[in-house]
Tab-separated table of C-alpha atoms in Angstrom:
chain	number	residue	atom	x	y	z
K	1	MET	CA	99.113	90.757	68.267
K	2	ASN	CA	99.952	94.369	67.378
K	3	VAL	CA	98.308	96.915	69.668
K	4	LEU	CA	98.236	100.679	69.368
K	5	VAL	CA	98.177	102.262	72.825
K	6	ILE	CA	96.887	105.828	73.053
K	7	ASN	CA	97.072	108.242	75.991
K	8	ALA	CA	95.285	111.538	75.360
K	9	GLY	CA	95.573	114.614	77.566
K	10	SER	CA	93.984	118.026	77.344
K	11	SER	CA	96.547	119.278	74.800
K	12	SER	CA	98.619	116.175	74.068
K	13	LEU	CA	98.381	112.653	72.682
K	14	LYS	CA	100.983	109.950	73.265
K	15	TYR	CA	101.022	106.719	71.284
K	16	GLN	CA	102.920	103.451	71.038
K	17	LEU	CA	102.561	100.550	68.602
K	18	LEU	CA	103.878	97.278	70.010
K	19	ASP	CA	103.755	93.524	69.568
K	20	VAL	CA	102.259	92.113	72.767
K	21	ASP	CA	103.861	88.687	72.361
K	22	THR	CA	107.438	89.829	71.704
K	23	ARG	CA	107.141	93.208	73.535
K	24	GLU	CA	108.822	94.797	70.514
K	25	VAL	CA	107.924	98.485	70.131
K	26	TYR	CA	107.609	99.343	66.442
K	27	ALA	CA	106.917	103.034	66.902
K	28	LYS	CA	106.092	105.593	69.543
K	29	GLY	CA	105.594	109.298	69.745
K	30	ASN	CA	103.646	112.231	71.018
K	31	CYS	CA	101.471	115.006	69.635
K	32	GLU	CA	102.058	118.166	71.655
K	33	ARG	CA	100.375	121.555	71.973
K	34	ILE	CA	97.105	120.376	70.438
K	35	GLY	CA	94.883	123.420	69.931
K	36	ILE	CA	97.826	125.711	70.724
K	37	GLU	CA	100.216	127.575	68.450
K	38	GLY	CA	103.491	125.738	67.822
K	39	SER	CA	102.036	122.217	67.759
K	40	PHE	CA	104.166	119.294	66.595
K	41	VAL	CA	104.420	115.514	66.377
K	42	GLY	CA	107.450	113.769	67.841
K	43	HIS	CA	107.939	110.295	66.353
K	44	GLU	CA	110.420	107.469	66.844
K	45	GLU	CA	110.641	104.055	65.182
K	46	LEU	CA	112.494	100.911	66.178
K	47	GLY	CA	116.185	101.510	65.467
K	48	GLY	CA	115.534	104.947	64.031
K	49	GLU	CA	116.190	108.506	65.087
K	50	LYS	CA	113.644	110.760	66.729
K	51	GLN	CA	111.797	113.028	64.344
K	52	LYS	CA	109.986	116.287	65.039
K	53	LEU	CA	107.257	117.209	62.601
K	54	GLU	CA	105.863	120.711	62.976
K	55	VAL	CA	102.221	120.477	61.899
K	56	ALA	CA	99.016	122.294	62.756
K	57	LEU	CA	97.032	120.301	65.312
K	58	PRO	CA	93.838	122.267	65.954
K	59	ASP	CA	92.138	119.328	67.684
K	60	HIS	CA	92.578	115.700	68.730
K	61	LYS	CA	90.858	114.425	65.578
K	62	THR	CA	93.546	116.032	63.437
K	63	ALA	CA	96.264	114.688	65.750
K	64	ILE	CA	95.084	111.079	65.611
K	65	LYS	CA	94.772	111.277	61.814
K	66	HIS	CA	98.428	112.357	61.656
K	67	VAL	CA	99.350	109.409	63.878
K	68	PHE	CA	97.548	106.942	61.633
K	69	ASP	CA	99.163	108.453	58.526
K	70	ILE	CA	102.600	108.061	60.099
K	71	LEU	CA	101.956	104.483	61.206
K	72	LYS	CA	100.866	103.460	57.694
K	73	THR	CA	104.464	103.970	56.545
K	74	ILE	CA	105.870	101.245	58.798
K	75	ASP	CA	103.591	98.560	57.340
K	76	LYS	CA	102.510	96.904	60.581
K	77	PRO	CA	98.819	96.012	60.943
K	78	ILE	CA	96.930	97.370	63.949
K	79	ASP	CA	94.982	94.486	65.500
K	80	GLY	CA	93.557	96.417	68.440
K	81	ILE	CA	93.630	99.830	70.084
K	82	GLY	CA	94.027	100.395	73.826
K	83	HIS	CA	93.110	103.686	75.453
K	84	ARG	CA	94.408	104.881	78.801
K	85	VAL	CA	91.452	106.460	80.589
K	86	VAL	CA	92.358	108.386	83.725
K	87	GLN	CA	88.999	108.086	85.479
K	88	GLY	CA	86.692	105.078	85.273
K	89	GLY	CA	84.470	106.420	88.044
K	90	TRP	CA	81.825	104.145	89.459
K	91	TYR	CA	81.490	102.065	86.300
K	92	PHE	CA	84.735	100.231	85.557
K	93	PRO	CA	86.290	97.788	88.031
K	94	GLU	CA	88.217	96.341	85.093
K	95	SER	CA	89.102	97.103	81.494
K	96	ALA	CA	86.295	96.997	78.915
K	97	VAL	CA	85.731	96.643	75.179
K	98	VAL	CA	84.319	99.883	73.821
K	99	ASP	CA	80.733	100.079	72.612
K	100	ASP	CA	78.310	102.992	72.601
K	101	LYS	CA	77.385	102.425	76.259
K	102	VAL	CA	80.997	102.286	77.448
K	103	LEU	CA	81.869	105.466	75.557
K	104	ALA	CA	78.871	107.262	77.080
K	105	GLN	CA	79.980	106.175	80.563
K	106	VAL	CA	83.516	107.503	79.989
K	107	ARG	CA	81.958	110.867	79.213
K	108	GLU	CA	79.542	110.650	82.157
K	109	VAL	CA	82.340	110.311	84.723
K	110	ALA	CA	84.500	112.951	83.020
K	111	PRO	CA	83.751	115.673	85.620
K	112	LEU	CA	86.061	113.708	87.939
K	113	ALA	CA	88.927	114.154	85.433
K	114	PRO	CA	87.815	116.821	82.959
K	115	LEU	CA	91.220	117.532	81.429
K	116	HIS	CA	91.684	113.910	80.376
K	117	ASN	CA	88.442	111.964	80.024
K	118	TYR	CA	86.765	114.271	77.531
K	119	ALA	CA	89.840	114.253	75.289
K	120	GLU	CA	90.214	110.475	75.504
K	121	ALA	CA	86.515	109.977	74.745
K	122	ASP	CA	86.895	112.136	71.632
K	123	VAL	CA	89.889	110.095	70.499
K	124	ILE	CA	88.036	106.806	71.060
K	125	GLU	CA	85.161	108.094	68.961
K	126	ILE	CA	87.530	109.126	66.176
K	127	CYS	CA	89.280	105.715	66.197
K	128	ARG	CA	85.929	103.939	65.896
K	129	GLU	CA	84.956	106.144	62.954
K	130	LEU	CA	88.249	105.811	61.074
K	131	PHE	CA	88.760	102.088	61.716
K	132	PRO	CA	85.394	100.482	62.479
K	133	GLU	CA	86.890	97.021	61.933
K	134	VAL	CA	89.448	97.430	64.755
K	135	GLY	CA	88.365	96.816	68.349
K	136	ASN	CA	88.972	99.426	71.056
K	137	VAL	CA	89.547	98.751	74.758
K	138	ILE	CA	89.600	101.209	77.651
K	139	VAL	CA	92.013	100.644	80.527
K	140	CYS	CA	91.199	102.934	83.460
K	141	ASP	CA	93.775	104.154	85.961
K	142	THR	CA	91.173	103.806	88.692
K	143	SER	CA	90.162	100.188	88.014
K	144	PHE	CA	92.949	98.616	90.071
K	145	HIS	CA	91.763	100.544	93.133
K	146	PHE	CA	88.031	99.984	92.530
K	147	ASN	CA	87.656	97.082	94.953
K	148	MET	CA	89.660	98.470	97.851
K	149	PRO	CA	87.964	97.690	101.188
K	150	GLU	CA	85.217	100.184	101.992
K	151	LYS	CA	87.085	101.237	105.136
K	152	ALA	CA	89.852	102.457	102.802
K	153	HIS	CA	87.870	104.116	100.017
K	154	ARG	CA	84.918	105.575	101.972
K	155	TYR	CA	84.964	109.203	103.130
K	156	ALA	CA	83.315	110.235	106.397
K	157	LEU	CA	80.760	112.435	104.674
K	158	PRO	CA	76.951	112.214	104.784
K	159	ARG	CA	75.705	109.097	103.022
K	160	ASP	CA	73.270	111.000	100.779
K	161	VAL	CA	76.083	113.259	99.534
K	162	VAL	CA	78.444	110.341	98.967
K	163	ASP	CA	75.826	108.351	97.062
K	164	LYS	CA	74.466	111.205	94.953
K	165	TYR	CA	77.832	112.548	93.824
K	166	HIS	CA	79.820	109.278	93.877
K	167	VAL	CA	82.355	110.698	96.315
K	168	ARG	CA	85.038	108.186	97.332
K	169	LYS	CA	88.740	107.494	97.027
K	170	TYR	CA	89.333	106.482	93.407
K	171	GLY	CA	93.111	106.650	93.288
K	172	ALA	CA	95.181	106.854	90.104
K	173	HIS	CA	98.266	105.291	88.478
K	174	GLY	CA	96.471	101.957	88.850
K	175	THR	CA	97.772	100.572	85.555
K	176	SER	CA	101.334	101.344	86.639
K	177	HIS	CA	100.841	99.848	90.116
K	178	ARG	CA	99.338	96.734	88.546
K	179	TYR	CA	102.374	96.376	86.276
K	180	ILE	CA	104.772	96.961	89.187
K	181	TRP	CA	103.067	94.166	91.130
K	182	ARG	CA	103.222	91.802	88.131
K	183	ALA	CA	106.904	92.523	87.436
K	184	THR	CA	107.888	92.312	91.114
K	185	ASN	CA	106.080	89.026	91.630
K	186	GLU	CA	107.782	87.503	88.584
K	187	PHE	CA	111.212	88.838	89.601
K	188	THR	CA	110.927	87.384	93.108
K	189	ASN	CA	109.509	84.052	91.876
K	190	GLY	CA	106.262	84.547	93.753
K	191	GLN	CA	107.969	85.422	97.041
K	192	THR	CA	106.391	88.881	97.255
K	193	HIS	CA	103.187	88.969	99.296
K	194	LYS	CA	102.959	92.481	100.745
K	195	LEU	CA	104.238	95.149	98.377
K	196	VAL	CA	104.403	98.909	98.775
K	197	SER	CA	104.464	100.153	95.186
K	198	CYS	CA	106.049	103.612	94.858
K	199	HIS	CA	105.178	105.389	91.601
K	200	LEU	CA	107.277	108.528	92.080
K	201	GLY	CA	107.293	111.044	89.268
K	202	SER	CA	105.947	114.513	88.616
K	203	GLY	CA	102.684	112.899	89.636
K	204	ALA	CA	103.237	110.431	92.466
K	205	SER	CA	101.308	107.829	94.418
K	206	LEU	CA	101.793	104.747	96.555
K	207	SER	CA	99.777	101.555	96.614
K	208	ALA	CA	99.503	98.744	99.175
K	209	ILE	CA	99.224	95.468	97.264
K	210	GLU	CA	98.761	92.168	99.077
K	211	ASP	CA	99.002	89.072	96.861
K	212	GLY	CA	97.910	91.104	93.863
K	213	ARG	CA	94.981	92.868	95.530
K	214	ASP	CA	95.066	96.610	96.095
K	215	LEU	CA	94.182	97.464	99.698
K	216	GLU	CA	95.050	101.157	99.874
K	217	THR	CA	96.460	104.016	97.816
K	218	THR	CA	97.457	107.626	98.440
K	219	MET	CA	95.535	109.539	95.778
K	220	GLY	CA	91.893	110.206	96.584
K	221	LEU	CA	88.818	111.502	94.790
K	222	THR	CA	91.327	113.187	92.469
K	223	PRO	CA	95.078	112.908	91.854
K	224	LEU	CA	95.691	115.932	94.093
K	225	ASP	CA	95.721	113.930	97.321
K	226	GLY	CA	98.621	112.145	98.961
K	227	LEU	CA	102.299	112.781	98.290
K	228	ILE	CA	104.009	116.086	97.588
K	229	MET	CA	104.359	116.139	93.794
K	230	GLY	CA	105.953	118.292	91.114
K	231	THR	CA	103.276	121.005	91.150
K	232	ARG	CA	100.569	119.448	93.382
K	233	CYS	CA	100.406	120.097	97.107
K	234	GLY	CA	99.295	116.608	98.162
K	235	THR	CA	97.372	116.088	101.384
K	236	ILE	CA	96.591	119.253	103.350
K	237	ASP	CA	93.860	120.333	105.773
K	238	PRO	CA	90.668	120.569	103.620
K	239	ALA	CA	89.748	123.766	105.464
K	240	THR	CA	92.669	125.461	103.709
K	241	VAL	CA	90.330	125.852	100.739
K	242	PHE	CA	87.699	127.637	102.843
K	243	TYR	CA	90.328	129.846	104.488
K	244	LEU	CA	91.873	130.928	101.187
K	245	SER	CA	88.425	131.661	99.802
K	246	ARG	CA	87.032	133.568	102.779
K	247	VAL	CA	90.144	135.374	103.972
K	248	GLY	CA	92.349	135.432	100.883
K	249	GLY	CA	89.556	136.219	98.460
K	250	TYR	CA	90.616	133.496	96.018
K	251	SER	CA	87.987	131.931	93.783
K	252	ILE	CA	87.484	128.172	93.724
K	253	ASP	CA	89.063	128.017	90.257
K	254	GLU	CA	92.065	130.019	91.468
K	255	ILE	CA	92.565	127.674	94.427
K	256	ASP	CA	92.188	124.670	92.098
K	257	THR	CA	94.919	126.061	89.838
K	258	MET	CA	97.120	126.963	92.808
K	259	MET	CA	96.973	123.513	94.397
K	260	ASN	CA	97.347	121.560	91.151
K	261	LYS	CA	99.784	123.676	89.152
K	262	GLN	CA	101.570	126.099	91.478
K	263	SER	CA	102.256	124.046	94.595
K	264	GLY	CA	104.280	120.971	95.544
K	265	LEU	CA	108.010	120.911	94.871
K	266	LEU	CA	107.637	123.951	92.616
K	267	ALA	CA	106.235	126.077	95.430
K	268	LEU	CA	108.844	124.853	97.903
K	269	SER	CA	111.948	125.203	95.755
K	270	GLY	CA	111.103	127.178	92.625
K	271	HIS	CA	111.629	124.018	90.551
K	272	SER	CA	109.260	121.196	89.606
K	273	ASP	CA	111.963	118.909	88.169
K	274	SER	CA	113.718	116.807	90.809
K	275	ARG	CA	117.051	117.075	88.991
K	276	ASP	CA	117.026	120.857	89.290
K	277	ILE	CA	116.084	120.580	92.959
K	278	GLU	CA	118.943	118.167	93.657
K	279	ASP	CA	121.395	120.473	91.860
K	280	GLY	CA	120.125	123.419	93.886
K	281	ALA	CA	120.414	121.505	97.151
K	282	HIS	CA	124.032	120.545	96.337
K	283	ALA	CA	124.774	124.213	95.640
K	284	GLY	CA	123.492	125.157	99.084
K	285	ASP	CA	120.007	126.404	98.193
K	286	LYS	CA	118.054	126.155	101.463
K	287	ASP	CA	114.678	126.010	99.715
K	288	CYS	CA	115.784	123.075	97.581
K	289	GLN	CA	117.173	121.305	100.635
K	290	LEU	CA	113.883	121.777	102.473
K	291	ALA	CA	111.914	120.517	99.454
K	292	LEU	CA	113.933	117.284	99.468
K	293	GLU	CA	113.596	116.855	103.230
K	294	MET	CA	109.834	117.327	103.009
K	295	PHE	CA	109.565	114.912	100.081
K	296	TYR	CA	111.490	112.204	101.977
K	297	TYR	CA	109.514	112.809	105.158
K	298	ARG	CA	106.072	112.761	103.555
K	299	THR	CA	106.839	109.786	101.300
K	300	SER	CA	108.149	107.695	104.200
K	301	GLN	CA	105.106	108.641	106.304
K	302	LEU	CA	102.722	107.408	103.624
K	303	ILE	CA	104.772	104.264	103.004
K	304	MET	CA	104.044	103.371	106.618
K	305	GLU	CA	100.338	104.035	106.026
K	306	MET	CA	100.471	101.554	103.147
K	307	ALA	CA	102.257	99.054	105.387
K	308	GLN	CA	99.564	99.459	108.033
K	309	ALA	CA	96.897	98.564	105.466
K	310	MET	CA	98.635	95.191	105.029
K	311	HIS	CA	99.868	94.851	108.637
K	312	GLY	CA	103.452	94.888	107.404
K	313	PHE	CA	105.331	94.654	104.117
K	314	ASP	CA	108.049	92.430	102.714
K	315	THR	CA	108.893	94.401	99.552
K	316	MET	CA	108.900	97.965	98.295
K	317	ALA	CA	109.440	98.959	94.676
K	318	PHE	CA	110.529	102.325	93.284
K	319	SER	CA	109.223	103.255	89.848
K	320	ALA	CA	108.427	106.140	87.436
K	321	GLY	CA	110.613	109.153	86.635
K	322	ILE	CA	111.988	109.895	90.099
K	323	GLY	CA	111.723	106.371	91.454
K	324	GLU	CA	113.645	104.860	88.550
K	325	ASN	CA	116.227	107.582	87.932
K	326	SER	CA	117.077	109.444	91.133
K	327	ASP	CA	119.423	107.463	93.377
K	328	GLU	CA	119.588	110.457	95.733
K	329	MET	CA	115.827	110.608	96.302
K	330	ARG	CA	115.549	106.826	96.698
K	331	LEU	CA	118.282	106.955	99.333
K	332	GLY	CA	116.616	109.873	101.079
K	333	VAL	CA	113.314	108.040	101.387
K	334	VAL	CA	114.918	104.814	102.595
K	335	LYS	CA	117.037	106.658	105.178
K	336	GLU	CA	113.773	107.804	106.767
K	337	LEU	CA	112.788	104.124	107.119
K	338	GLU	CA	116.048	102.790	108.557
K	339	TRP	CA	114.559	102.836	112.061
K	340	MET	CA	112.392	99.862	111.119
K	341	GLY	CA	115.066	97.924	109.249
K	342	VAL	CA	114.770	99.084	105.616
K	343	LYS	CA	118.237	99.461	104.114
K	344	ILE	CA	119.720	99.660	100.634
K	345	ASP	CA	123.156	98.987	99.200
K	346	GLU	CA	124.297	102.485	98.267
K	347	GLU	CA	126.564	101.264	95.453
K	348	LYS	CA	123.816	99.162	93.868
K	349	ASN	CA	121.495	102.137	94.242
K	350	LYS	CA	123.776	104.262	92.040
K	351	VAL	CA	123.804	101.817	89.113
K	352	ARG	CA	121.736	103.043	86.143
K	353	SER	CA	119.845	100.381	84.217
K	354	GLY	CA	116.582	99.873	82.368
K	355	GLU	CA	116.100	96.493	84.030
K	356	ILE	CA	114.348	95.534	87.246
K	357	ARG	CA	116.912	95.123	90.029
K	358	ASP	CA	117.318	94.501	93.747
K	359	ILE	CA	119.141	97.255	95.654
K	360	SER	CA	118.550	95.901	99.163
K	361	ALA	CA	121.349	95.788	101.695
K	362	PRO	CA	122.114	92.224	102.869
K	363	ASP	CA	120.661	92.920	106.325
K	364	SER	CA	117.555	94.793	105.180
K	365	LYS	CA	114.316	93.490	106.691
K	366	VAL	CA	112.449	94.524	103.536
K	367	ARG	CA	113.392	93.780	99.933
K	368	VAL	CA	113.898	97.047	97.990
K	369	LEU	CA	113.595	96.984	94.198
K	370	ILE	CA	113.733	99.375	91.267
K	371	VAL	CA	111.022	98.400	88.761
K	372	PRO	CA	110.836	100.358	85.491
K	373	THR	CA	107.127	100.731	84.868
K	374	ASN	CA	105.462	99.918	81.551
K	375	GLU	CA	101.863	101.049	81.432
K	376	GLU	CA	101.706	100.664	77.652
K	377	TYR	CA	102.520	96.963	77.859
K	378	MET	CA	99.951	96.484	80.625
K	379	ILE	CA	97.297	98.173	78.483
K	380	ALA	CA	98.283	96.081	75.468
K	381	LEU	CA	97.927	92.884	77.509
K	382	ASP	CA	94.356	93.863	78.417
K	383	VAL	CA	93.573	94.565	74.766
K	384	GLN	CA	94.900	91.155	73.758
K	385	GLU	CA	92.923	89.391	76.477
K	386	LEU	CA	89.611	91.155	75.862
K	387	LEU	CA	89.637	91.222	72.077
K	388	GLY	CA	90.856	87.628	72.069
K	389	LYS	CA	87.601	86.660	73.738
């Protein structure tokens, strides 16, 4: 089955056309700067070179039409379309085939993720109009976390407020964490039971997964909570918002922008890219060194919170941009955990590969893996399962 996977953001649209059965990727690309001057489409086909097409993309409807026009040239039928939806809210504990009701619900919960859900809903609507004969499926980042125990997802706020405004821990990166669990379980021949999944990239989160069930995660009502990230502050005292408003004179929107786009590793070091921070630290930049120390410290702290949710862990898996590619940051995190027996083989840790691999030291009490994530494949599997029914 050939599935087109679409991931729409506020000013971008990523796509990938793949065969679910063979996992062959026929084409992939991204539409960037939608609604902004200088927009373009980056496109790559199996065995071909990357292309950059500078085209006007005033809106997502124009962008998706360009994508469909490009895909027509490779002569592969589209049997189903899968949409990554950031926020499923209180409606979607699992993926769902799109109908009018589902689309309306994606829009209804959009205030929880306004930069993404509205754009994705528009794209879904366009796909249904252009190709009414092709089924669409939504795969929500929050679904994997939906059934966490109430003690994990509930906030200690008044019940009437919680119920009226649907305030709870929703988490994010659920599709990635679900794939990491699946790949880890297969790689270890079913010997993984308590996994701490570490999705470490510009956006970062951890998940505690026991025998396939998510028990805890680090992101909260929004993706701002938890780890220190590229430009997000992660967990801080909530009263910081009140203080900055009352004493600093910042508006709520200004604080929102500050904490989401001007904080995290960027605020600590002047860089949001981990590679630049590592280079700065090697050159003696004290701010970069502190940023790394804080990242290791906070990540290891929250790994232990995930372990507590499962009363221990037998495996941890590094994934996403930092987790897969930075041997230095993996080592830094694990060094913080050596006190409780987590160790890696430093030579294995330095090996670059696109394959899942074990980097544990022989005497490590916990298996440590690198698991390249594949959210597109996970989404495509859901499309195949649901449309097959």
